[in-house]
XYZ file of C-alpha atoms in Angstrom:
617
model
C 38.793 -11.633 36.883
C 39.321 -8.459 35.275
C 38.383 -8.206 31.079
C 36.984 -12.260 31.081
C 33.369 -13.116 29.541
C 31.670 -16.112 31.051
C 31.220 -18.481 28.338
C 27.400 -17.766 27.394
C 28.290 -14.213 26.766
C 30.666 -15.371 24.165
C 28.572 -17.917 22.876
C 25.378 -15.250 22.709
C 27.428 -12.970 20.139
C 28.695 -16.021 18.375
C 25.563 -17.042 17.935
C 24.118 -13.529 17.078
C 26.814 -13.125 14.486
C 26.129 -16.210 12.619
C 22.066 -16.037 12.796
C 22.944 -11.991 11.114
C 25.525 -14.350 8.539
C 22.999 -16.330 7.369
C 19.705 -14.413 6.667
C 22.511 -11.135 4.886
C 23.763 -14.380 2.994
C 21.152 -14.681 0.037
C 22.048 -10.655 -0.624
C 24.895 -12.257 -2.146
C 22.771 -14.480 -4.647
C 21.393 -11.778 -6.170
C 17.989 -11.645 -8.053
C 17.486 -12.698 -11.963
C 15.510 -10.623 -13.857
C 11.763 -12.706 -14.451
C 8.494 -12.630 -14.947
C 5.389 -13.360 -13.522
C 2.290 -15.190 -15.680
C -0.889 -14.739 -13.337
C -4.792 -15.053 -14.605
C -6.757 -11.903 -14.684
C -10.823 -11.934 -15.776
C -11.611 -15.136 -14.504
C -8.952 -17.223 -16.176
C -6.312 -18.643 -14.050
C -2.930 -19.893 -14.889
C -1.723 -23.644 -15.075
C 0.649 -26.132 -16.039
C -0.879 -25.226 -19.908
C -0.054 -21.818 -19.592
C 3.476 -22.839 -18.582
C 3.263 -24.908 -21.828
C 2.156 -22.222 -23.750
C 4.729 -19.678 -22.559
C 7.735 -22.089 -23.025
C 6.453 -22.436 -26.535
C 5.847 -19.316 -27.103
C 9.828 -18.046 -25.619
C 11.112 -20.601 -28.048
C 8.851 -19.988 -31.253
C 10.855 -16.455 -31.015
C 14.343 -17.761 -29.729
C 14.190 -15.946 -26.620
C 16.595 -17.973 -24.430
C 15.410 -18.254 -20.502
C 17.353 -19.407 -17.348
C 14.228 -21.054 -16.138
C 10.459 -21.840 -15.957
C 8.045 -22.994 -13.265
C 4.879 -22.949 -11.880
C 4.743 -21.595 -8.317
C 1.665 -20.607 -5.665
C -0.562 -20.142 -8.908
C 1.758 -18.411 -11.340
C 3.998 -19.022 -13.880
C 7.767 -17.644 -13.674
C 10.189 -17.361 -16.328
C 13.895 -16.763 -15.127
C 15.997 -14.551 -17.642
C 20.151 -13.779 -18.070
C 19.546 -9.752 -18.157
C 16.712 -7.655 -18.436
C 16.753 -7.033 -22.499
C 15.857 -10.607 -22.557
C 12.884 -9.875 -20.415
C 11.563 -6.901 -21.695
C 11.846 -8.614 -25.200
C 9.998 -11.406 -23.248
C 7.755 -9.618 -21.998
C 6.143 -7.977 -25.259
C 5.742 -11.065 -26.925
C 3.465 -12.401 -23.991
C 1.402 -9.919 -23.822
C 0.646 -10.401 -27.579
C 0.389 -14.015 -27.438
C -1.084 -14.584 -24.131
C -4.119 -11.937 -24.589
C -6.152 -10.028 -22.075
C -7.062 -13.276 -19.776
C -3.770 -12.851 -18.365
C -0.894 -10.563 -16.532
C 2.235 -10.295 -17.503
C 4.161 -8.476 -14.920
C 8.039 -8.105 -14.675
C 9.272 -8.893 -11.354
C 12.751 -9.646 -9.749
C 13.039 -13.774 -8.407
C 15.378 -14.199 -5.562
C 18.109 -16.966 -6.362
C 18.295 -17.870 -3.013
C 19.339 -21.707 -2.277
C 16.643 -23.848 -1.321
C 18.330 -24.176 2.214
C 18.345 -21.345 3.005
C 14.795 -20.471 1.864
C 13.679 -23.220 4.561
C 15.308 -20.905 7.052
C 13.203 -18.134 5.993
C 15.933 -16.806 4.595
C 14.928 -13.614 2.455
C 17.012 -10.794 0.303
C 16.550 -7.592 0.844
C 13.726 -5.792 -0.597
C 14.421 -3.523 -3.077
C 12.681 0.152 -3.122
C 11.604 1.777 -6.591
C 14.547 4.141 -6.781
C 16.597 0.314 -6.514
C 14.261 -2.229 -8.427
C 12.646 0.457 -10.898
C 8.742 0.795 -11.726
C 6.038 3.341 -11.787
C 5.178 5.689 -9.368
C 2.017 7.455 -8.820
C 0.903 10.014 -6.676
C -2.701 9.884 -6.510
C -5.355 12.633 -4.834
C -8.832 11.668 -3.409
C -11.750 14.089 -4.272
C -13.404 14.681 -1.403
C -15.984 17.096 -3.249
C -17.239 14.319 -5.282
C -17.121 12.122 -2.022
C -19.066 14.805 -0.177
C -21.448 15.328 -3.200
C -22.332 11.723 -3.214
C -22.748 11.058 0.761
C -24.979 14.363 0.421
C -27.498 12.350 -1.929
C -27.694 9.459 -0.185
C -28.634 11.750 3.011
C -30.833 13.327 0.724
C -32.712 10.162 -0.059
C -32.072 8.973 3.379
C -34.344 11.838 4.675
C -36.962 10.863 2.010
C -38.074 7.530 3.663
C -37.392 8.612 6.966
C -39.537 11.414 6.847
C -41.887 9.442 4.859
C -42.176 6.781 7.565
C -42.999 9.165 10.191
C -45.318 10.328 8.161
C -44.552 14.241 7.982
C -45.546 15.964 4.540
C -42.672 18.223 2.789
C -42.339 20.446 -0.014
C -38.929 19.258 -1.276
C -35.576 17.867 -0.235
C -32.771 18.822 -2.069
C -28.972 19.046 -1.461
C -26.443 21.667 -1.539
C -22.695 22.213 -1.697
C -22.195 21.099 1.812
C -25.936 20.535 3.352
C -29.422 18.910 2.742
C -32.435 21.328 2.889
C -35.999 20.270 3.344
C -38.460 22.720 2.370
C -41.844 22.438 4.293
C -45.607 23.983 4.562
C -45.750 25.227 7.666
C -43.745 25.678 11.174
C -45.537 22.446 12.481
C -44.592 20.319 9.960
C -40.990 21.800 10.182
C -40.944 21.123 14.236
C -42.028 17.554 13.533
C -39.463 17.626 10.878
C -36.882 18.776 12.842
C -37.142 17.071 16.302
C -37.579 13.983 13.934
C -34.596 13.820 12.254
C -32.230 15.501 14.987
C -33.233 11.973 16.615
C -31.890 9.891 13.637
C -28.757 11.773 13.471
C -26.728 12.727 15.887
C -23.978 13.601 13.833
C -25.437 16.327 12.157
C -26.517 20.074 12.743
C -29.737 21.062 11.704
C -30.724 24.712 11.643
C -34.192 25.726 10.929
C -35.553 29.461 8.935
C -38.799 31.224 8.518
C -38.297 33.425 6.192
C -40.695 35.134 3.804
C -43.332 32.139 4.217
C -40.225 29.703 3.364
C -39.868 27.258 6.276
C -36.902 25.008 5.593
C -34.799 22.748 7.613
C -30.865 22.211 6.434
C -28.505 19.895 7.831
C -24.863 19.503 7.937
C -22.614 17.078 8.970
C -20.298 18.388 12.666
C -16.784 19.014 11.950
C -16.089 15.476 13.571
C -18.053 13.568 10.829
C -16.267 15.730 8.492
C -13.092 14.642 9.322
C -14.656 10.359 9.421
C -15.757 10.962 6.174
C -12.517 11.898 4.481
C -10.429 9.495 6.422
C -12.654 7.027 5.792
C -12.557 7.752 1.989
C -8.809 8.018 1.586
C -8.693 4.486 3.941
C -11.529 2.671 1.781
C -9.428 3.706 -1.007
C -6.193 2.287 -0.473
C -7.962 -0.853 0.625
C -9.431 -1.023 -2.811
C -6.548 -0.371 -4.884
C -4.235 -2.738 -2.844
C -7.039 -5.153 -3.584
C -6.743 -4.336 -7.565
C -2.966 -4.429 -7.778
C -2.792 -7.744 -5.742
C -5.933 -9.107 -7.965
C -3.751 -8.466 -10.973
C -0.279 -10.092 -9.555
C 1.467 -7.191 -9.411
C 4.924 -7.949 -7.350
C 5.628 -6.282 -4.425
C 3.372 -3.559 -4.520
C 3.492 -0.063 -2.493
C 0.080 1.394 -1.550
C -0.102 3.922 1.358
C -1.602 7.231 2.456
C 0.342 10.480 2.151
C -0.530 13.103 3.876
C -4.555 14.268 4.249
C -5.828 13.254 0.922
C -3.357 11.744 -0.964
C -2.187 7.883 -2.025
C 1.123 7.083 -3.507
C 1.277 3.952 -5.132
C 4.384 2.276 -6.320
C 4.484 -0.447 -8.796
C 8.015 -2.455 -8.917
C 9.310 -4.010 -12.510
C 6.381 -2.218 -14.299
C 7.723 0.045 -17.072
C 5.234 1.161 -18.856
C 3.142 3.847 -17.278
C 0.097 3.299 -19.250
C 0.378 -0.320 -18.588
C 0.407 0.845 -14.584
C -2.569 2.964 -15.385
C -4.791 -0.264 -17.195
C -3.771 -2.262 -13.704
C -5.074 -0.151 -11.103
C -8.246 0.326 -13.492
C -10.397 3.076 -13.633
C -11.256 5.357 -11.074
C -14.797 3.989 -11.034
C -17.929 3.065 -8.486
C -20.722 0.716 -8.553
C -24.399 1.058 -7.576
C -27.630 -1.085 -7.607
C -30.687 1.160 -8.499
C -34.326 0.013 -8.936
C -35.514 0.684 -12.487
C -38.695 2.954 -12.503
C -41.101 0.986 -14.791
C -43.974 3.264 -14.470
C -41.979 5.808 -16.218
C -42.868 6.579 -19.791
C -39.286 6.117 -21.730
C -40.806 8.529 -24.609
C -41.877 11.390 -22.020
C -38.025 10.282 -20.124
C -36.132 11.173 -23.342
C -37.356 14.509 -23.713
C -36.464 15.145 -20.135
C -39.983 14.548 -18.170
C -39.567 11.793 -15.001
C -41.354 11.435 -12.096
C -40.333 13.021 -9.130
C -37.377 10.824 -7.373
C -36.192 9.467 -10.637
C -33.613 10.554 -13.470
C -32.752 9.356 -16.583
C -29.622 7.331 -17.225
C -28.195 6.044 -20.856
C -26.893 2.362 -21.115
C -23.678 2.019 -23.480
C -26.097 1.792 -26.228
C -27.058 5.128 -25.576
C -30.765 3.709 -24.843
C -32.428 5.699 -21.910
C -33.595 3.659 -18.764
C -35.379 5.835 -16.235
C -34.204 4.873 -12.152
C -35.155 5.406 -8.983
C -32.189 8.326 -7.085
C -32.115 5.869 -4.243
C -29.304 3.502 -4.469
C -30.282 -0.221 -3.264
C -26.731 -1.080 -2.559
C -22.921 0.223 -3.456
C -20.225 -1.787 -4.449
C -18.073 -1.187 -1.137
C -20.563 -4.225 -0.275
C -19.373 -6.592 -1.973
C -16.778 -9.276 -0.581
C -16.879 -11.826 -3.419
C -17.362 -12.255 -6.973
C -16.959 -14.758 -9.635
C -18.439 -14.906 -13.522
C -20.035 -18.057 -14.568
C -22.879 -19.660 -16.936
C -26.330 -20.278 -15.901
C -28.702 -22.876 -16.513
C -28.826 -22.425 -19.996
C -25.534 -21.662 -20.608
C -25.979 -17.499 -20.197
C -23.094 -15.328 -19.014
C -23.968 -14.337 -14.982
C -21.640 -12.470 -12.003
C -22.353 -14.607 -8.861
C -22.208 -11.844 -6.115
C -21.288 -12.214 -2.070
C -22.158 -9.349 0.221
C -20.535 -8.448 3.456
C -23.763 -8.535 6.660
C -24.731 -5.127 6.213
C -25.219 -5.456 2.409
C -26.940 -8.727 3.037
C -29.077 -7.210 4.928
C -30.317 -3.871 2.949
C -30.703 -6.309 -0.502
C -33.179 -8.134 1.826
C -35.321 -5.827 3.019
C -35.646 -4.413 -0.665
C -35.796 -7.577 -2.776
C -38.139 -9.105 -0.873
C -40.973 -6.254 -1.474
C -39.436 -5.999 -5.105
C -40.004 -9.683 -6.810
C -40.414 -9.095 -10.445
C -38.944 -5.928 -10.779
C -35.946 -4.720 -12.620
C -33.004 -3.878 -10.537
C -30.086 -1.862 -12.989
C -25.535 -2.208 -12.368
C -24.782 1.443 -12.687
C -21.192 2.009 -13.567
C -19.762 5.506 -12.643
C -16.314 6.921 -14.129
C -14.245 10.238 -13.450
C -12.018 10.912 -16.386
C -9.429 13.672 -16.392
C -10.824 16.431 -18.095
C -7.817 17.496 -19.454
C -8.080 20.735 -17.653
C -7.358 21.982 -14.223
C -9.099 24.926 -11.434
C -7.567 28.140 -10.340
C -5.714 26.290 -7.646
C -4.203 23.392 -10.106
C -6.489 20.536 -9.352
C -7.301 18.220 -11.996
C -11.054 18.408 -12.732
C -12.769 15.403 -13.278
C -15.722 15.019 -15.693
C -18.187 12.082 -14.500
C -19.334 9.670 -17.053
C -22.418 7.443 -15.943
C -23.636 4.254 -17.851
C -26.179 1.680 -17.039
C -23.767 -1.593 -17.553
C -26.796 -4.402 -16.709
C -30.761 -4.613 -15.592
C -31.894 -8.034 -14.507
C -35.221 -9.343 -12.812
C -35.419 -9.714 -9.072
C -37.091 -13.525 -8.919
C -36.858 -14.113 -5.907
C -35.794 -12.563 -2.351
C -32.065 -11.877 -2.474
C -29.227 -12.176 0.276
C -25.702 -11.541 1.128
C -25.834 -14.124 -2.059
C -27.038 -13.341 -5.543
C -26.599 -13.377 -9.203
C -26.556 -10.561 -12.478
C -28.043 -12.323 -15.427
C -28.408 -10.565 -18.858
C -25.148 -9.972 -19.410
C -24.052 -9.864 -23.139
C -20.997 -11.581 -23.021
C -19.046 -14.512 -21.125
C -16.080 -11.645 -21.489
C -18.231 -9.261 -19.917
C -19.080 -11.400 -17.216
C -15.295 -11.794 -16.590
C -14.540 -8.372 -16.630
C -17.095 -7.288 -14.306
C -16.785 -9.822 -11.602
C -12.967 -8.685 -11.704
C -13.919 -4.836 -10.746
C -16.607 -6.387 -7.782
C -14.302 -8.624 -6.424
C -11.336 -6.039 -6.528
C -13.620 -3.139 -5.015
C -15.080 0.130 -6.651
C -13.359 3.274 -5.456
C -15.417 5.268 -2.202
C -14.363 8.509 -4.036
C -12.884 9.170 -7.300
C -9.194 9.563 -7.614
C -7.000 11.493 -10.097
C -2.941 11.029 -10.977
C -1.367 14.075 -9.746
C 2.134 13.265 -10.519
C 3.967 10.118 -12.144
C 7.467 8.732 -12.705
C 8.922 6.468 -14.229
C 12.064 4.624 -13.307
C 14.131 1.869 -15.444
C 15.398 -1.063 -14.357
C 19.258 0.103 -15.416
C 18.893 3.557 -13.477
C 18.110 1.411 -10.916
C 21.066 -0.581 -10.900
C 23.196 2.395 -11.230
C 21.914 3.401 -8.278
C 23.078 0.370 -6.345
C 26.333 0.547 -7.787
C 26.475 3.945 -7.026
C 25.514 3.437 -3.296
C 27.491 0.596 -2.894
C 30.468 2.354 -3.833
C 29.994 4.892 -1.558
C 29.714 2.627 0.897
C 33.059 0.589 0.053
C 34.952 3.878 -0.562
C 33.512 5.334 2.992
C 34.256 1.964 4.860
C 38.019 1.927 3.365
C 38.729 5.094 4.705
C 37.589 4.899 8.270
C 38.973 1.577 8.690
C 42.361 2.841 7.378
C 42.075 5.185 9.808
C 41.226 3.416 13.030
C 43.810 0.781 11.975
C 46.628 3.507 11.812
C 45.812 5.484 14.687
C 44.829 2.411 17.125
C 47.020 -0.160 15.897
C 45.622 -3.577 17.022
C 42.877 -1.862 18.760
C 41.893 -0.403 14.914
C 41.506 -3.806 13.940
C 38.938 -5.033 16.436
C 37.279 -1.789 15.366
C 37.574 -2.760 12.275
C 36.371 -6.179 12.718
C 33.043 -4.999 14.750
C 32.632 -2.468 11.773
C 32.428 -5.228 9.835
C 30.156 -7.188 11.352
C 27.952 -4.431 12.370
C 27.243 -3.984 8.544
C 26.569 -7.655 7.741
C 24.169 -7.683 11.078
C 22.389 -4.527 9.598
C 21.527 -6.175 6.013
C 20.455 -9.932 7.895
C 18.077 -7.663 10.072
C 17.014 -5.599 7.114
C 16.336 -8.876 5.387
C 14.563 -10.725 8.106
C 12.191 -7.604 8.731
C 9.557 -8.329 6.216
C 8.103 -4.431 6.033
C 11.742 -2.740 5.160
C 12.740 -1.782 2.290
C 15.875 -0.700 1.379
C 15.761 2.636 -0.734
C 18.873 4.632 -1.597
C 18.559 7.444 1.202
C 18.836 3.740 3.281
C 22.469 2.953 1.602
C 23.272 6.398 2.547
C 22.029 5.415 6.766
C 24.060 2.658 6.021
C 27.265 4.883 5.404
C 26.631 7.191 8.004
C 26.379 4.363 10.785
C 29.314 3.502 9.928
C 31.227 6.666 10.953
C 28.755 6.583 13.986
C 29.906 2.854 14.564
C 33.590 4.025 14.574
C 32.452 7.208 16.949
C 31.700 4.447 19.923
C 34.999 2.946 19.408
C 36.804 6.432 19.468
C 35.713 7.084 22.427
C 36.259 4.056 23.856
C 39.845 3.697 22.973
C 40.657 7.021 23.985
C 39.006 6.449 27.441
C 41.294 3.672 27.551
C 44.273 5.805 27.135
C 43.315 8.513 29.345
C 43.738 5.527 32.032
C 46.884 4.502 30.967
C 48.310 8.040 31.025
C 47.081 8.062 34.304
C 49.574 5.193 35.959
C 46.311 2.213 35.716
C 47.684 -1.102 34.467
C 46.814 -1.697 31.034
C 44.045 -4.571 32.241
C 43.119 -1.808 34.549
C 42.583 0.592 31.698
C 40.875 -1.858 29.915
C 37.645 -1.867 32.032
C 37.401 1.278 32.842
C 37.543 2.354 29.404
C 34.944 0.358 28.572
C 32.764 1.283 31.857
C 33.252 4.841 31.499
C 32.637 5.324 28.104
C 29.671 3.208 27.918
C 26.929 5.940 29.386
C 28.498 8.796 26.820
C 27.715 6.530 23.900
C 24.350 5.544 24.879
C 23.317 9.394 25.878
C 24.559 9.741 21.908
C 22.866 6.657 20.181
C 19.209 7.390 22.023
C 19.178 10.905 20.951
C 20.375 10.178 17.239
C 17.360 6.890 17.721
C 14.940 9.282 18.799
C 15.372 11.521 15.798
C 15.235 8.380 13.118
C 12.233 7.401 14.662
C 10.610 10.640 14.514
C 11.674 10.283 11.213
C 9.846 7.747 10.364
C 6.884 8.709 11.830
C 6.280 11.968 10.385
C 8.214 11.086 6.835
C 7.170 9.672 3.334
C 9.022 7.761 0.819
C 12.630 8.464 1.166
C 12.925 9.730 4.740
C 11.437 6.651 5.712
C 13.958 4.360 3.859
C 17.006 6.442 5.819
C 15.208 6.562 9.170
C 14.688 2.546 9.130
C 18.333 1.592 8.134
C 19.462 4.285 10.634
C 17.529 3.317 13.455
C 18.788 -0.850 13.067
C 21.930 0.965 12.328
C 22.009 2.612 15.698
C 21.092 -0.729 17.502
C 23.659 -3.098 15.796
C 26.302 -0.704 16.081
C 25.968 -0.275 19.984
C 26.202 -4.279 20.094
C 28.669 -4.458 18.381
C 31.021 -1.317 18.601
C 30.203 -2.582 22.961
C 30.007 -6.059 23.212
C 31.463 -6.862 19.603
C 34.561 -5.120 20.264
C 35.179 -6.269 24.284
C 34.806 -9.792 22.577
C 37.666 -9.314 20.763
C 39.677 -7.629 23.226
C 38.974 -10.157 25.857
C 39.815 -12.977 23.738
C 43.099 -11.424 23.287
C 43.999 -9.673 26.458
C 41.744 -11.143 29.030
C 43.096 -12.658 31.861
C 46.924 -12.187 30.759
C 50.125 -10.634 32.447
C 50.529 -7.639 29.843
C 52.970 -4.713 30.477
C 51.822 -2.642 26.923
C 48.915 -2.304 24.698
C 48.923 -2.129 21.319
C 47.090 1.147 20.931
């Protein structure tokens, strides 16, 4: 029979409907303004610190909604976001440095539907305000520290196969060995072009100079830096998460370059103390046979150099470096034996594996924690680049007692607070390459909110005037369109809210207005086919399905190419182009279903399977 669904069809979209009902529903609950108590430096919050905090609000008659302890953290519920700023300074005095206060947003979602899974929305920074950074990778400094751990690479090696050399020292972009005689540079070379196949090596005799310089092949290259800018999202996503940051936003833009987005986090220098300093970690073996006397005025032995500890004493090192930070999976402060500060330290297999092989020839020896910073300079090159000046400090030297592996301590360590601090930076990872801030914003919580009234407004306003529209010009026809146009936007938040990736920025409010009009374009041209068959003598149930039929491949030819642009969209885009390309692409989907199916629902309910001599259209 002509315009009838079979019963599961009818059930499907019921069903479709209400499972889109329920996960758009806690969008309606809103979000109260909170924040969120987590430990930081080895402290960790509790039911005390709840205790403390509720004191604390009411010690200063700051009034709260609510308090709890959840998953590890403590979560204070305000009325408005005064209350919580206010809130928020006062913790931060009394709860000290052993813990993060960070303002966040708490859902006020019912419990049942929580046990649904049953999520708002998340909010992007232009929404929800926060910080935002846009950070840059130096690859020089990345390159100029890969090139001096070739350089010492090509020390043992050489040494081991036991071929004499002048020197080996590195350059902007290679390492250059400097040997006697063109023997010792073919056993140098064939050597070493063994060990790595990833370099080009390019030999010169010139003028009794016989040296050998290598550089890494444009593939490498292009490892390297990926690997650097990858390593170092990994590392500050690590950091922000270590420090209970909500919601965070940490992803690569473009060749070199990470934004970071911070949610609820006001206070840019605040953002700046949480993703901590742009630093790196190394273990060095201390070079006791230097003389520290002869060291200060600038005389070492050949493979060492002279570092300063934050006492400005001198402490003369070996250039090899034992083992970096990137190592290191675990870390946790404690006391030893008799009751010292120490860093308990876990390695990842291949760390394990080079403290080994050196602590096991090296029992009794001093091993030294370097600690390496880039600070902006304050100034910037002919092209605009921050410079970075790079401060170096020896933070620690303990005794190797016995053979280390992937598990070890760092004793003589001043402080228990010291301790805390520096198991925080192993366990949250030291940066592969420094980083600099390149641009910031900042973006408060009630430009936010304009913003959503803003969008939603545009959205009401844009809504009212295409369904006046449809309902004018296609009568009761207008009002199934009207009806699918409604449902089509609650489908389009429940799927934005089940989707745990999307976020909804306000270029995604305005994909949400523009699917509308393209939501009302399938039902245009559906109607229209419709009357097109009436003028042409078909009976109106007639008309009916082949509307419907015929119009069907027109709108998909128009909905695939429209989904193939939002998805290039969000391939190719950042930031904003993303937001827009993700509503618009669910946009695209949910509209077809129900601007199609939707819509014939409705039409079939009414009309199906009836003797009708007129439609309302």
């Amino acid at each position: 029979m002509l315009n009838r669904y079979p019963l599961w069809k009818n059930l499907m979209v019921v069903f479709t409907l209400i499972i889109g009902l329920l996960y758009a529903l806690p969008n309606v609950y809103g979000e109260d303004p909170a924040i969120q108590i987590s430990g930081a430096r080895g402290a960790s919050a509790d039911m005390a610190t709840l205790d403390a905090v509720t004191e604390d609000l009411k010690q200063h008659q700051i009034s709260y909604k609510s308090v709890a302890f959840e998953n590890g953290t403590v979560l204070v519920r305000f009325n408005d976001t005064d209350t919580q700023i206010s809130a928020r300074d006062i913790l931060n005095q009394q709860l000290g440095d052993n813990f993060v206060v960070a303002l966040n947003l708490a859902p006020s979602t019912p419990d049942w539907l929580e046990s649904i899974g049953a999520t708002p929305m998340k909010l992007g920074l232009d929404l929800r305000g926060g910080v935002h950074f846009l950070m840059e990778v130096d690859m020089d400094a990345a390159m100029e520290k890969l090139l001096g751990q070739q350089e010492e690479t090509f020390r043992t090696e050489l040494r081991e196969a036991k071929i004499r050399y002048r020197a080996i020292s590195k350059t902007a972009d290679a390492v250059e060995v400097r040997l006697r005689d063109a023997a010792q540079l073919a056993d140098a070379k064939a050597a070493l072009v063994k060990l790595h196949q990833d370099m080009l090596f390019t030999d010169s005799d010139r003028n009794g100079r016989f040296v050998l310089s290598a550089q890494f092949t444009e593939a490498r290259l292009k490892e390297i830096r990926n690997y650097a800018v990858e390593q170092n999202i990994t590392i500050l996503r690590n950091r922000v998460n270590e420090l209970g940051v909500a919601e965070p936003l940490v992803q690569r833009q473009g060749a070199n370059r990470i934004v970071v987005e911070l949610p609820g986090v006001q206070d840019t220098a605040r953002a700046k103390e949480i993703l901590g300093a742009t630093a790196t970690l190394e273990f060095r073996e201390v070079d006791s046979t230097a003389d520290l006397a002869a060291a200060a005025s600038g005389r070492v032995p050949p493979g060492s150099e002279v570092k300063l500890t934050r006492d400005q004493r001198p402490v003369v090192l070996k250039k090899r470096v034992i083992l970096e930070g990137s190592h290191i999976t675990d870390a946790s402060s404690s006391a030893d034996e008799y009751g010292r500060p120490q860093v308990n330290i876990s390695l990842d297999s291949e760390g394990g594996s080079k403290m080994t092989a050196f602590s096991r020839n090296n029992v009794g020896k001093l091993m030294a924690t370097v600690f390496t910073e880039y600070k902006d300079s304050g100034e910037r090159d002919p092209n605009g680049k921050v410079i970075l000046e790079k401060h170096e400090e020896v933070i620690n030297q303990a005794t190797i007692q016995t053979a280390l592996g992937r598990n070890f301590r760092i004793t003589g360590i001043d402080t228990q607070s010291e301790a805390h601090n520096l198991a925080l930076l192993l366990r949250a990872g030291a940066l592969i390459a420094p980083i600099s801030i390149v641009e910031e914003r900042t973006i408060g919580p009630s430009m936010g909110q304009q913003n959503i009234d803003m969008g939603i407004q545009a959205m009401i306003w844009g809504m009212i005037a295409v369904m006046l529209f449809t309902l004018v010009y296609y009568r009761r026809f207008g009002l199934f369109a009207n009806l699918a146009l409604l449902m089509n936007l609650v489908m389009i938040i429940g799927v934005m809210s089940m989707i745990p990736g999307a976020t909804m920025t306000l270029p995604g409010i305005a994909g949400i207005v523009l699917t509308v009009g393209m939501a009302v374009d399938a039902n245009v041209l559906i109607f229209e086919r419709i009357r097109e068959e009436l003028r042409d003598g078909r009976s109106p149930q007639q008309a009916i399905h082949q509307g419907y039929a015929n119009a069907f491949s027109t709108i998909a030819d128009a909905n695939i190419t429209t989904l193939i642009t939002a998805i290039i969209l969000f391939a190719v885009g950042t930031g904003a182009v993303k937001g827009f390309a993700v509503t618009l692409s669910i946009g695209i989907l949910t509209s077809m279903f129900t601007a199609i199916i939707g819509t014939r629902v409705l039409v079939n309910l009414v009309y199906g399977g009836k003797r009708i001599e007129k439609l309302s259209i």
